[in-house]
XYZ file of C-alpha atoms in Angstrom:
629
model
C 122.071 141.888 -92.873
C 125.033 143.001 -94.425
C 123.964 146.652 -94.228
C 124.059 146.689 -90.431
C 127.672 145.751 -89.214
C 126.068 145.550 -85.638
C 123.885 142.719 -86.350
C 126.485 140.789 -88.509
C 129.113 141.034 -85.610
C 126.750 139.986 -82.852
C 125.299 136.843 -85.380
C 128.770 135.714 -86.211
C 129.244 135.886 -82.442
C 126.760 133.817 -81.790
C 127.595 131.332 -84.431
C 130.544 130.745 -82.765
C 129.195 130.084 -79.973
C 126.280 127.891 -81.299
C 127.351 126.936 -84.335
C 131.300 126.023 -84.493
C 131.232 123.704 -80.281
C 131.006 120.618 -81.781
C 133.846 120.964 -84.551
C 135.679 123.515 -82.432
C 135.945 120.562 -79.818
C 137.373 118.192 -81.872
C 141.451 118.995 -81.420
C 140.584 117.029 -78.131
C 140.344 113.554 -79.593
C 141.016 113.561 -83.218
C 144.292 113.179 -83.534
C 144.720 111.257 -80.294
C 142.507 108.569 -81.379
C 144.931 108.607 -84.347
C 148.171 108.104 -82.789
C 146.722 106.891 -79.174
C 144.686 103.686 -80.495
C 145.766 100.300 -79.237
C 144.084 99.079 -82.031
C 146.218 100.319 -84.788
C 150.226 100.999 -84.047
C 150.979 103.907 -86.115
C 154.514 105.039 -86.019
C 155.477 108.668 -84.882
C 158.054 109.928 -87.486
C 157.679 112.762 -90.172
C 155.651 110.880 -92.804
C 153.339 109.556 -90.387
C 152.438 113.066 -88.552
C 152.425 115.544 -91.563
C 150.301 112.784 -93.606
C 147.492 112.437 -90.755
C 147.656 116.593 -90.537
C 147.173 117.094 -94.436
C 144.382 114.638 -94.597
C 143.055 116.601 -91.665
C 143.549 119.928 -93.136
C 142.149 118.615 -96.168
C 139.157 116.922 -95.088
C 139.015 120.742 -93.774
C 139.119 122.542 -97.040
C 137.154 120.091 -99.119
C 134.659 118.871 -96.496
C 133.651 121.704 -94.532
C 134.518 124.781 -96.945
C 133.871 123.999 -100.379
C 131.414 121.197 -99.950
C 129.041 122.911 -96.696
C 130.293 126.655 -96.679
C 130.173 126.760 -100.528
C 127.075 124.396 -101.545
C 124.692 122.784 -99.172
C 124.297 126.056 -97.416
C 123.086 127.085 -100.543
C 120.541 124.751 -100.817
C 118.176 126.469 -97.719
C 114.566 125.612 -97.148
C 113.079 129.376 -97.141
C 116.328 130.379 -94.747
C 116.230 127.285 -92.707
C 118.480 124.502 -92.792
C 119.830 120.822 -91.817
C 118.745 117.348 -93.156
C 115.022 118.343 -92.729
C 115.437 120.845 -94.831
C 116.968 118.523 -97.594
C 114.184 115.804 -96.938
C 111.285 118.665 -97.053
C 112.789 120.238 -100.751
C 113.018 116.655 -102.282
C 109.374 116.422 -100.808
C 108.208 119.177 -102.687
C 110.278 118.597 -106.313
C 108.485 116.477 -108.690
C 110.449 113.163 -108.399
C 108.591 109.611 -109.463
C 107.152 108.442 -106.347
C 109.793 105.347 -106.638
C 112.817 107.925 -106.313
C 110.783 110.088 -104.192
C 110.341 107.430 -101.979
C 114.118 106.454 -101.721
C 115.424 109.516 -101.093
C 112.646 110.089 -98.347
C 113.727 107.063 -96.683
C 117.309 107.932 -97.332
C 116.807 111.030 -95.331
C 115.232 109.267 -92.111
C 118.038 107.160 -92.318
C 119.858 110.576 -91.754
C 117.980 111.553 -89.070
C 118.453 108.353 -87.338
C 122.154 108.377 -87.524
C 122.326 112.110 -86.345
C 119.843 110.661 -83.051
C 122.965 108.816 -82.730
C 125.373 111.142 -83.813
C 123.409 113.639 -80.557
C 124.109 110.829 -77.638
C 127.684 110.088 -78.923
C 128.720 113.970 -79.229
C 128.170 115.006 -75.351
C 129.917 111.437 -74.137
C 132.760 112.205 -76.015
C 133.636 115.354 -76.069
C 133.163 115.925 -71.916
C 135.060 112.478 -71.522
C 138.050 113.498 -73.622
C 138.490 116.970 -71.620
C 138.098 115.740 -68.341
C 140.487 113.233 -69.741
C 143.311 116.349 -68.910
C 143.394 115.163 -65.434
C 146.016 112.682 -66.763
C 148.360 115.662 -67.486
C 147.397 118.020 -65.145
C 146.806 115.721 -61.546
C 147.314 112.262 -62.907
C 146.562 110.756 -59.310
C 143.248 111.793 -59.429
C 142.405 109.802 -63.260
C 139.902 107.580 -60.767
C 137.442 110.378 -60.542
C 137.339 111.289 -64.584
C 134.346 108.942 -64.626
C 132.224 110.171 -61.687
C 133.209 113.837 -63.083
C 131.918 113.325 -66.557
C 128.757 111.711 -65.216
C 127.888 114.508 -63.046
C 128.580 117.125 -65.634
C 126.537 115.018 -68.180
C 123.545 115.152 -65.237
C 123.804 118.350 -64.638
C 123.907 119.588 -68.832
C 120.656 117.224 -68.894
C 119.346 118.595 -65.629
C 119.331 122.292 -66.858
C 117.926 121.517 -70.047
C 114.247 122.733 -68.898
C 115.059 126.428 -68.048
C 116.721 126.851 -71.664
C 119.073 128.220 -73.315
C 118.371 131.739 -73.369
C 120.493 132.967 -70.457
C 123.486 130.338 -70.924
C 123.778 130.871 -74.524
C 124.885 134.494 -74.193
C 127.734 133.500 -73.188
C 128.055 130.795 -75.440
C 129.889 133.398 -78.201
C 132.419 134.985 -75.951
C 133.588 131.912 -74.343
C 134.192 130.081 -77.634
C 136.099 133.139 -78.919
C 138.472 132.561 -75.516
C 138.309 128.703 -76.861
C 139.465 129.832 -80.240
C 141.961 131.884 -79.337
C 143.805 129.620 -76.717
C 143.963 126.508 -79.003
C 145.520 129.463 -81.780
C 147.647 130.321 -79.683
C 148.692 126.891 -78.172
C 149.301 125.667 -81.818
C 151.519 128.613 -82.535
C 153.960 128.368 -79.438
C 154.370 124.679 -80.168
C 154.824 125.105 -84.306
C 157.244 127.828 -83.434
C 159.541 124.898 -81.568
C 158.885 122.786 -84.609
C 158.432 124.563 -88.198
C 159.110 121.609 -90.030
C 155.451 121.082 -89.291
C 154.491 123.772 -91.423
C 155.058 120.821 -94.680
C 151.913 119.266 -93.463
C 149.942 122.306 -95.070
C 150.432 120.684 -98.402
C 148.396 117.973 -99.956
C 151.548 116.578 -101.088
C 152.311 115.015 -97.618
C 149.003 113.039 -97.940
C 149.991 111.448 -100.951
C 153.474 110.497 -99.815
C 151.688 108.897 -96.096
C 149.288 107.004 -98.640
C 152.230 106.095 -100.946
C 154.034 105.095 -97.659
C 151.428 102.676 -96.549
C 147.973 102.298 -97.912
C 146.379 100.281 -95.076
C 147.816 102.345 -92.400
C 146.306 105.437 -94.385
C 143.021 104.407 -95.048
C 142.266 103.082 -91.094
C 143.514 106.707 -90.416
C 140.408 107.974 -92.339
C 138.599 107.044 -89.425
C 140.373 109.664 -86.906
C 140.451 111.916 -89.996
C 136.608 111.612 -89.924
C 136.413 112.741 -85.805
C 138.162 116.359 -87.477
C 134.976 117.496 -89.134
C 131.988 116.469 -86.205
C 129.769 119.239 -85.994
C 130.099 120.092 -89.738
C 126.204 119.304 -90.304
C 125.216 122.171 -87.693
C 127.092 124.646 -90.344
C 123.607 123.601 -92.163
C 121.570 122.712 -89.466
C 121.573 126.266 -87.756
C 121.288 128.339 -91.042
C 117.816 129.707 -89.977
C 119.386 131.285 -86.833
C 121.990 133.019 -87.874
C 121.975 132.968 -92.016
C 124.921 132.080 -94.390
C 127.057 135.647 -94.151
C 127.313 134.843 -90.178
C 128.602 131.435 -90.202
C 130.665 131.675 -93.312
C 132.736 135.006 -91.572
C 132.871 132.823 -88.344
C 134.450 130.143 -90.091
C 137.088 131.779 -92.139
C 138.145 134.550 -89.717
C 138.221 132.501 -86.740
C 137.402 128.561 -86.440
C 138.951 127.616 -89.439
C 142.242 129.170 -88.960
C 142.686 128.024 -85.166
C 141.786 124.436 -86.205
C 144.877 124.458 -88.436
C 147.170 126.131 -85.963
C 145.847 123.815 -83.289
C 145.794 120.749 -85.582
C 149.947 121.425 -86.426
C 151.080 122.337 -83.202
C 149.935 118.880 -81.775
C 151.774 117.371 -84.638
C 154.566 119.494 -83.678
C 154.460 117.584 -79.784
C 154.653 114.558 -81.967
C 157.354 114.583 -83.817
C 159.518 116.687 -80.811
C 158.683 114.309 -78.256
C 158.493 111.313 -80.355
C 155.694 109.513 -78.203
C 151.306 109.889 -77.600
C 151.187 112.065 -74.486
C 147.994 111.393 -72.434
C 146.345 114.583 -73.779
C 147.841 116.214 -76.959
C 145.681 119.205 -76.745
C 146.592 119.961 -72.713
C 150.074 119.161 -74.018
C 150.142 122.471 -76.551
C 150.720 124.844 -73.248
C 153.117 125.271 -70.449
C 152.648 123.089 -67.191
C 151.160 127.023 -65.345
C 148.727 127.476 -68.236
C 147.108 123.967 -68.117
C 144.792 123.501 -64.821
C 142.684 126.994 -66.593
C 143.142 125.113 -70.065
C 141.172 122.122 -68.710
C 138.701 124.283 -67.245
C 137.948 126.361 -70.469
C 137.850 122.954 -72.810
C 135.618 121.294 -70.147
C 133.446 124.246 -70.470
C 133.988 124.328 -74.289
C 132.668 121.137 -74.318
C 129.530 121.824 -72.444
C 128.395 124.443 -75.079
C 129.681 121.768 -77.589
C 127.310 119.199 -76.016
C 124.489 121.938 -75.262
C 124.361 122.379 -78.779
C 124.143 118.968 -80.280
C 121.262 118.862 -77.498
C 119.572 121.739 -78.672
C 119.493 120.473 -82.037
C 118.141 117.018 -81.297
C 115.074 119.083 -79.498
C 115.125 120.969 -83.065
C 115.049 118.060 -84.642
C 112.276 116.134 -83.006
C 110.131 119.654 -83.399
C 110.416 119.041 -86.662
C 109.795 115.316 -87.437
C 106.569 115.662 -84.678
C 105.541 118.313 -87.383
C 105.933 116.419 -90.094
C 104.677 113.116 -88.642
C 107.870 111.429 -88.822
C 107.080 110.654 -84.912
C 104.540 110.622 -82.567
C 103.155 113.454 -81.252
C 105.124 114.737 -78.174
C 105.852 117.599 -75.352
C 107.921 120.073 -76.928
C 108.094 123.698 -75.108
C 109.096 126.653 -75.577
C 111.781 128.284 -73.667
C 111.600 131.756 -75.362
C 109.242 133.882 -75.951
C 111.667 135.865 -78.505
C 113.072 132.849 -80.271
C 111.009 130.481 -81.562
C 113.552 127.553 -82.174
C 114.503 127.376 -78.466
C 112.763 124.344 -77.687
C 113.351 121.715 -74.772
C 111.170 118.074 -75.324
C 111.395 116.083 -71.847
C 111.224 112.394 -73.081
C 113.886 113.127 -75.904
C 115.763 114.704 -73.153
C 115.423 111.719 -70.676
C 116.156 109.014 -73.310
C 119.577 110.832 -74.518
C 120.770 111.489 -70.776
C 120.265 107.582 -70.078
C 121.937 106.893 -73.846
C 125.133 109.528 -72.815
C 125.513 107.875 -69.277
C 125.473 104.200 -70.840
C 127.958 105.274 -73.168
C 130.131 107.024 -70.787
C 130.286 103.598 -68.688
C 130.366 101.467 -71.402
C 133.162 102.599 -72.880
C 135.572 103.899 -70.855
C 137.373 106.691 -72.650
C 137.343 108.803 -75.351
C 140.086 106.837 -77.820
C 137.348 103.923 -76.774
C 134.433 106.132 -78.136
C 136.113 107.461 -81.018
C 135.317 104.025 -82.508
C 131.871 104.387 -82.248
C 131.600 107.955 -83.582
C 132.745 108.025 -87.049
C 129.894 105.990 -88.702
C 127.252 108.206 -87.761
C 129.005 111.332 -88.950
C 130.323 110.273 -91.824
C 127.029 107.974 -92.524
C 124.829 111.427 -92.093
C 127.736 113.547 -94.106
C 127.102 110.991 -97.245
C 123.400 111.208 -96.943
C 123.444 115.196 -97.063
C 125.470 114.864 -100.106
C 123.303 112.716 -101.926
C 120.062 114.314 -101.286
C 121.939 117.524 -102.034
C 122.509 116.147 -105.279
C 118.903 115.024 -106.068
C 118.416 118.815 -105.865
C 120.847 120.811 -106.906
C 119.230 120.936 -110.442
C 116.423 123.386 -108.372
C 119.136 125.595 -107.127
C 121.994 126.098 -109.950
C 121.971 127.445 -112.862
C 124.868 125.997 -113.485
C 123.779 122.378 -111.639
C 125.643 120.221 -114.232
C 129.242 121.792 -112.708
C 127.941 121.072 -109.591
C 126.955 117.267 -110.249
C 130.840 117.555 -111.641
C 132.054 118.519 -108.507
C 129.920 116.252 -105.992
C 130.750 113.390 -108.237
C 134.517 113.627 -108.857
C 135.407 115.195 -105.135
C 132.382 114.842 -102.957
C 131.225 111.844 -103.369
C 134.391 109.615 -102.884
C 135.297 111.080 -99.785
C 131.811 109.920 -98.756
C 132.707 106.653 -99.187
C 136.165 106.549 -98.438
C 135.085 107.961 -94.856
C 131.853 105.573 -94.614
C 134.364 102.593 -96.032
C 137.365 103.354 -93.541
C 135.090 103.467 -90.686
C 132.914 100.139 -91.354
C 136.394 99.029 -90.027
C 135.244 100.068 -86.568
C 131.942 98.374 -86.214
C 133.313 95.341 -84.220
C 135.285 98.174 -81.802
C 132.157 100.045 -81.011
C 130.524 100.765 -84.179
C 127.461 99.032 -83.630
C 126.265 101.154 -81.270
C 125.333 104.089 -83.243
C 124.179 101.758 -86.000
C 122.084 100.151 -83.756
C 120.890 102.852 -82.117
C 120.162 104.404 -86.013
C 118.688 101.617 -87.166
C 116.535 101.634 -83.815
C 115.031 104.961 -84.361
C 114.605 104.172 -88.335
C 112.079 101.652 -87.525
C 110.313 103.372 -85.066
C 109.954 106.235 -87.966
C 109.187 103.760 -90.755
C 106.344 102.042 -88.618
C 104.870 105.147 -87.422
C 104.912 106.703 -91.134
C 103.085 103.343 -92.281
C 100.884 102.921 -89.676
C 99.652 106.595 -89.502
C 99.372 106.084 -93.734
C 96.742 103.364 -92.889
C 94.743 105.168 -90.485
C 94.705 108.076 -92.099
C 93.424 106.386 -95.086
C 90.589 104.680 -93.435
C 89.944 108.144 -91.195
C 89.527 109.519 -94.677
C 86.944 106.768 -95.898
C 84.879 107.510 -92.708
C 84.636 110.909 -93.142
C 81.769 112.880 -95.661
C 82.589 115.825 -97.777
C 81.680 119.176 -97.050
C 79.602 119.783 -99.527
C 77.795 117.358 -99.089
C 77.357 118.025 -95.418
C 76.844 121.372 -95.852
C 74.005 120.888 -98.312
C 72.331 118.620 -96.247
C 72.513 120.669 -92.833
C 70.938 123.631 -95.116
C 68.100 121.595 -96.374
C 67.241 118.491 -94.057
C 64.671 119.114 -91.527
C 66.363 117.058 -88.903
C 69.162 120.095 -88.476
C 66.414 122.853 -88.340
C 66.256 122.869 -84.707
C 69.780 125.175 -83.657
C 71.157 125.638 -80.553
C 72.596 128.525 -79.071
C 76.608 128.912 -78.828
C 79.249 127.973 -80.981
C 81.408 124.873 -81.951
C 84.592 124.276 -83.867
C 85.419 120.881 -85.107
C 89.049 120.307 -85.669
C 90.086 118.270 -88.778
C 92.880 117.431 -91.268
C 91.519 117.750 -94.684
C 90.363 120.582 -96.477
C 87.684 118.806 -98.432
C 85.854 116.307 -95.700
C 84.384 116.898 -92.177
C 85.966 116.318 -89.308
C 85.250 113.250 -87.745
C 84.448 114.441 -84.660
C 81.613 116.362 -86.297
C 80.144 113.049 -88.077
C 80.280 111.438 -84.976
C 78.085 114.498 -83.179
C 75.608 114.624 -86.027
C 74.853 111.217 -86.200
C 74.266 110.658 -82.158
C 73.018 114.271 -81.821
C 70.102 116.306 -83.677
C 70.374 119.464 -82.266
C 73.680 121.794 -83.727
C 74.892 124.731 -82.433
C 74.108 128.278 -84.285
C 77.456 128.244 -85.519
C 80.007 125.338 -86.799
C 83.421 125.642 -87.681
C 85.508 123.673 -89.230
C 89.494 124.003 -88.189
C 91.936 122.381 -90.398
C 95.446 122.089 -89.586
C 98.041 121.558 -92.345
C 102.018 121.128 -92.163
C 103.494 121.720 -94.960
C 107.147 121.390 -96.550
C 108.256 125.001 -95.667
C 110.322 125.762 -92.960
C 107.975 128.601 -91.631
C 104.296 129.856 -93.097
C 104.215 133.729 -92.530
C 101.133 134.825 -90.068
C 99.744 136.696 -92.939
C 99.297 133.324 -95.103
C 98.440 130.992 -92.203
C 95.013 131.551 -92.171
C 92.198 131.400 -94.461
C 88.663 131.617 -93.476
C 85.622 130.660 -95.941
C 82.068 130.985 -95.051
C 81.407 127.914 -97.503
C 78.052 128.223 -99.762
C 74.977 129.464 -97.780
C 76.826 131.680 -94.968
C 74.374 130.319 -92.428
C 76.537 129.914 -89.528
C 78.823 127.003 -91.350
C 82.021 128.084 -91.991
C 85.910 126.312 -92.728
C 89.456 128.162 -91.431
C 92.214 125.903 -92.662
C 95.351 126.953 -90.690
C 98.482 126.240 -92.164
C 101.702 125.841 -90.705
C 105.441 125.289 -91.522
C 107.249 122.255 -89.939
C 109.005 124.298 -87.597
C 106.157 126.564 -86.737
C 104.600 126.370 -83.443
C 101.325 124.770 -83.439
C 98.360 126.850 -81.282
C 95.259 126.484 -83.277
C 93.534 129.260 -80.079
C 96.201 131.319 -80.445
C 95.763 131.736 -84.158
C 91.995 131.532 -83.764
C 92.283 134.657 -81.782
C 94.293 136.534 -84.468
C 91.937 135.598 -87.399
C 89.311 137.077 -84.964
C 90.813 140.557 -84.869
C 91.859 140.833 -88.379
C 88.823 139.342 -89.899
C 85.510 140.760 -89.741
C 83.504 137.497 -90.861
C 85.315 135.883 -88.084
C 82.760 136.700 -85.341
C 83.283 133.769 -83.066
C 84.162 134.393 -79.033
C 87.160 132.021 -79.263
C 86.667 131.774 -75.188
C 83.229 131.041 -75.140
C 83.669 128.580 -78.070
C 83.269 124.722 -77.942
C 86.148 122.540 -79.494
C 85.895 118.892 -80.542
C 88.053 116.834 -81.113
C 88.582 113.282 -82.774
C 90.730 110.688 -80.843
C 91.532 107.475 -82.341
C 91.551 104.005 -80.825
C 93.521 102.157 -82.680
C 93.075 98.470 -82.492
C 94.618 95.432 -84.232
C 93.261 93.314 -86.928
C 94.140 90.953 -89.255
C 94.908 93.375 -91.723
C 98.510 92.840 -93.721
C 99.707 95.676 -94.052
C 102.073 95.734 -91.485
C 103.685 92.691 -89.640
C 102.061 91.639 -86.213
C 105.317 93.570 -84.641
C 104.781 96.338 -86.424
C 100.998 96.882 -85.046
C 102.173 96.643 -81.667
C 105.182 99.011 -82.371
C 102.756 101.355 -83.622
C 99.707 101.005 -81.084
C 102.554 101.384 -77.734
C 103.577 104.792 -79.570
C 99.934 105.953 -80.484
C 98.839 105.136 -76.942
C 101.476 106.781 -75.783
C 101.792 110.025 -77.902
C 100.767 113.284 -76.415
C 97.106 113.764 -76.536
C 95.740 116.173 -79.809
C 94.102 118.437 -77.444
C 97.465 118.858 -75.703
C 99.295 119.128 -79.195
C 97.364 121.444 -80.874
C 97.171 123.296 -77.606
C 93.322 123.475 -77.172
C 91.385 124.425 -73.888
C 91.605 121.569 -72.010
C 87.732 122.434 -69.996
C 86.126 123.360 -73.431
C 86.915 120.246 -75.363
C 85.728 117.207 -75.900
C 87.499 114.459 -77.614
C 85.608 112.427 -78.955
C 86.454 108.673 -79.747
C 86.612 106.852 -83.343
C 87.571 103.369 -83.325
C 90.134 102.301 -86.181
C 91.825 99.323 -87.200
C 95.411 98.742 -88.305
């Protein structure tokens, strides 16, 4: 990558654009929900201002750079990155199952809180630039509302044509983004150096010494500075560490600061909370086409967190961390451009409810904080549980994460529990929403798969027996292919044909699909075909995928066919069957009553496995298996 300056530029570009919205967005409410909350009165004088700025600047350095940019993006998943990646390497390390098991659940807990994290982000960000009106055309601050629920509509709306087209100029309009707010924070420090003192930790100290309280319910405005610092992580695959980290030093990093001061600069020379600090950096001329370009800013901001959320769910469908779902594919070039319809329903309803519900973005800024700094501690300690895998030097960095890291994990998560009776709940209850929706489907598919697994017969076995009984002699013409989940036993939809049936096709073929704890399986490994012991028409493929792979068991099927010679099937002439489970309840206790019917509404409700796995829908059969949970 480095080698070809061409590609670097137009990846870092593109970072910017995909990467850097969320965080790049944050000038717009961070420091207003720090001087601008009724909740709190925080005087404006020189203490005050530079201390919020250095614990902003700070949280800056120590937070995003050293911490992400220097250490987590380190820890990658065969390129990719985010929590998933975290939860999938801790997966594949040889922890006791007890620890194994925590940090697992640690990690849903993660995912949760970023679900809420994704319907907080677009709310807040479009509501606080909108929010300009008050500066620019105050008499129209009735319509903000209406405004930011038909831009929130219309971001949802859009969502099923992609992101391919829009997201070329996601780079180049950030880079305008970057540059006003750089250059907005310089005319304003240049009518205020004295700002310039906020650069030094020392200021912290001396707001802390000043007054403790006051300092630690800051934290939680402090906290709003770094949104969008997990997508440093999260988008690693798509644009790789050199990208992002040039991105971050040459541009975002340095117009935060210059942004962040020059608001603190308005501060202390006008001695009062205008309506909108960030509108506030530029001359009354500039400011109608400064709302415009952070209301756009925003979108991208929001379209990201969006994308990632579709990302995400791709991933935990994979890995059976939820039910099996719609998720297409909006490019044909890139295969983590993906859109899922429900996910995309359910967030638009969550974004509108929060836009109504509370009001403004100070309002919402109250609800934000847990989730990121909830899902910023979580990547830290899971992080941790790995680092030994990734360092040679892991005992300096259990130094680090311990003495810096980890304390401004808790100071953040501490500062804002102080929020949970101002709005806080919501993305806890939201989290905690999703978390047991995750746990019960993770248990409840545990159970059936066991007792799948107890129904099926071993392929030996099977084999032997079809070779040697005389109730199999009798073959029919054509082909079938059974599609199962473990290497060593039929599928279940096969048992179920050769008990009710006799006569078997010419040839069988058994298809098993496997996720495993890699990002991505290369095309070259994710096949294997075996002709099993007599090579008389039986015959296993196990296909094995990554969890953020696409899944198209025909489409592979097809590929084995023209680079293997054994593989003599016609894929379009071919038979598929299928197992489908009816899962019913019992009086089983291994899951509470609430539980069951938790997990039967999402099983009966999950996408179909013909659908999932992409099969022909006219040439197969699903055929039904009842289980009990």
């Amino acid at each position: 990558m480095a080698k070809n300056p061409n590609k670097l530029s137009i990846l870092t570009l593109g970072a910017l654009g995909i990467v850097f919205g969320d965080i790049g967005t944050s000038p717009l409410y961070a420091l207003q929900a720090a001087f601008g909350n009724k909740s709190h009165i925080l005087a404006i004088n020189q203490t005050t201002v530079d201390g919020v700025l250095s614990l902003v600047i700070w949280s800056l350095i120590l937070v995003v750079t050293l911490k992400f940019v220097t250490y987590i993006m380190r820890a990658d998943n065969e390129g990719e990155g985010g929590i998933m990646a975290l939860i999938a390497q801790v997966k594949s390390h040889n922890f006791s199952k007890r620890n194994s098991w925590l940090l697992i659940l640690l990690g849903i807990i993660g995912v949760s809180l970023f679900y809420g994290d994704g319907a907080i982000t677009p709310a807040i960000s479009v509501l606080s630039a909108v929010e300009g009106l008050k500066v620019v055309a105050p008499s129209y601050n009735s319509l903000i509302i209406p405004i930011v629920i038909l831009i929130v509509v219309g971001l949802f709306t859009i969502q099923r044509f992609g992101t391919a087209f829009v997201g070329k100029l996601f780079g180049p309009v950030m880079i305008l983004w970057f540059l006003t707010i750089a250059l907005g924070g310089v005319w304003q420090i240049g009518q205020y150096p004295k700002i310039l003192i906020a650069l030094s930790p020392i200021s912290a100290f001396h707001f802390i010494s000043y007054s403790p309280k006051l300092a630690f319910i800051c934290i939680t405005a402090v906290v709003l500075a770094i949104t969008g610092v997990e997508a440093l992580y999260a988008d690693l695959g798509h644009f790789g560490k050199k990208p992002i980290t040039r991105a971050w030093y040459y541009v975002v990093f340095p117009s935060l600061l210059l942004c962040y001061m020059g608001q603190g600069a308005i501060l202390l020379n006008q001695r009062a909370v205008p309506a909108n600090l960030l509108i506030k950096l530029f001359p009354p001329d500039f400011r109608l086409a400064v709302l415009l370009l952070s209301t756009l800013a925003t979108i991208i901001a929001s379209q990201a967190v969006i994308s990632g959320i579709f990302s995400l769910t791709h991933q935990a469908v994979n890995l059976n961390f939820l039910p099996r779902m719609l998720v297409k594919h909006t490019s044909s070039y890139e295969s983590g451009q993906v859109y899922a319809p429900l996910v995309n329903f359910i967030l638009a309803i969550a974004v509108i409810g929060l836009v109504l519900l509370f009001g403004s973005s100070i309002n919402l800024a109250n609800a934000y904080g847990i989730a990121v700094s909830g899902t910023i501690a979580i990547d830290t300690i899971l992080f941790l549980a790995i680092a030994k895998y990734i360092f040679k030097r892991y005992i300096l960095t259990y130094v680090v994460c311990i003495v810096i890291f980890i304390p401004i994990d808790l100071l953040f998560i501490g500062s804002n529990m102080q929020k949970l009776t101002e709005g806080g709940i919501i993305p806890l209850t939201l989290a905690t929403a999703i978390l047991i929706l995750i746990h019960t489907w993770r248990k409840g598919s545990s159970i059936i798969e066991s007792k799948r697994l107890a129904l099926e017969d071993l392929i030996d076995d099977f084999v032997e027996e079809y070779h040697t009984s005389k109730k199999y002699k009798k073959r029919i013409p054509g082909s079938a292919i059974y599609i199962g989940q473990h290497i060593d036993y039929i599928p279940l939809a096969l048992k179920n044909s050769s008990d009710d049936y006799i006569d078997l096709p010419e040839k069988i073929t058994f298809v098993n699909v496997l996720t495993t704890n890699l990002a991505h399986v290369p095309l070259r490994y994710r096949t294997n075909f075996d002709n099993l012991k007599y090579d008389d028409g039986i015959s296993q493929i196990t296909l094995v995928y990554g969890y953020q792979d696409n899944i198209n068991i025909q489409k592979d099927l097809k590929r084995l066919k023209r680079i293997s010679p054994d593989f003599n099937y016609d894929i379009s002439e071919s038979k598929f069957y299928i197992s489908l489970d009816k899962v019913v309840p019992t009086k089983s206790k291994k899951l509470w009553q609430w539980q069951k019917k938790i997990y039967i509404f999402l099983y009966r409700n999950s996408l179909s496995p013909t659908d999932f796995y992409r099969l022909p829908i006219d040439k197969t059969e699903e055929i039904d298996v009842l289980i009990g949970i």
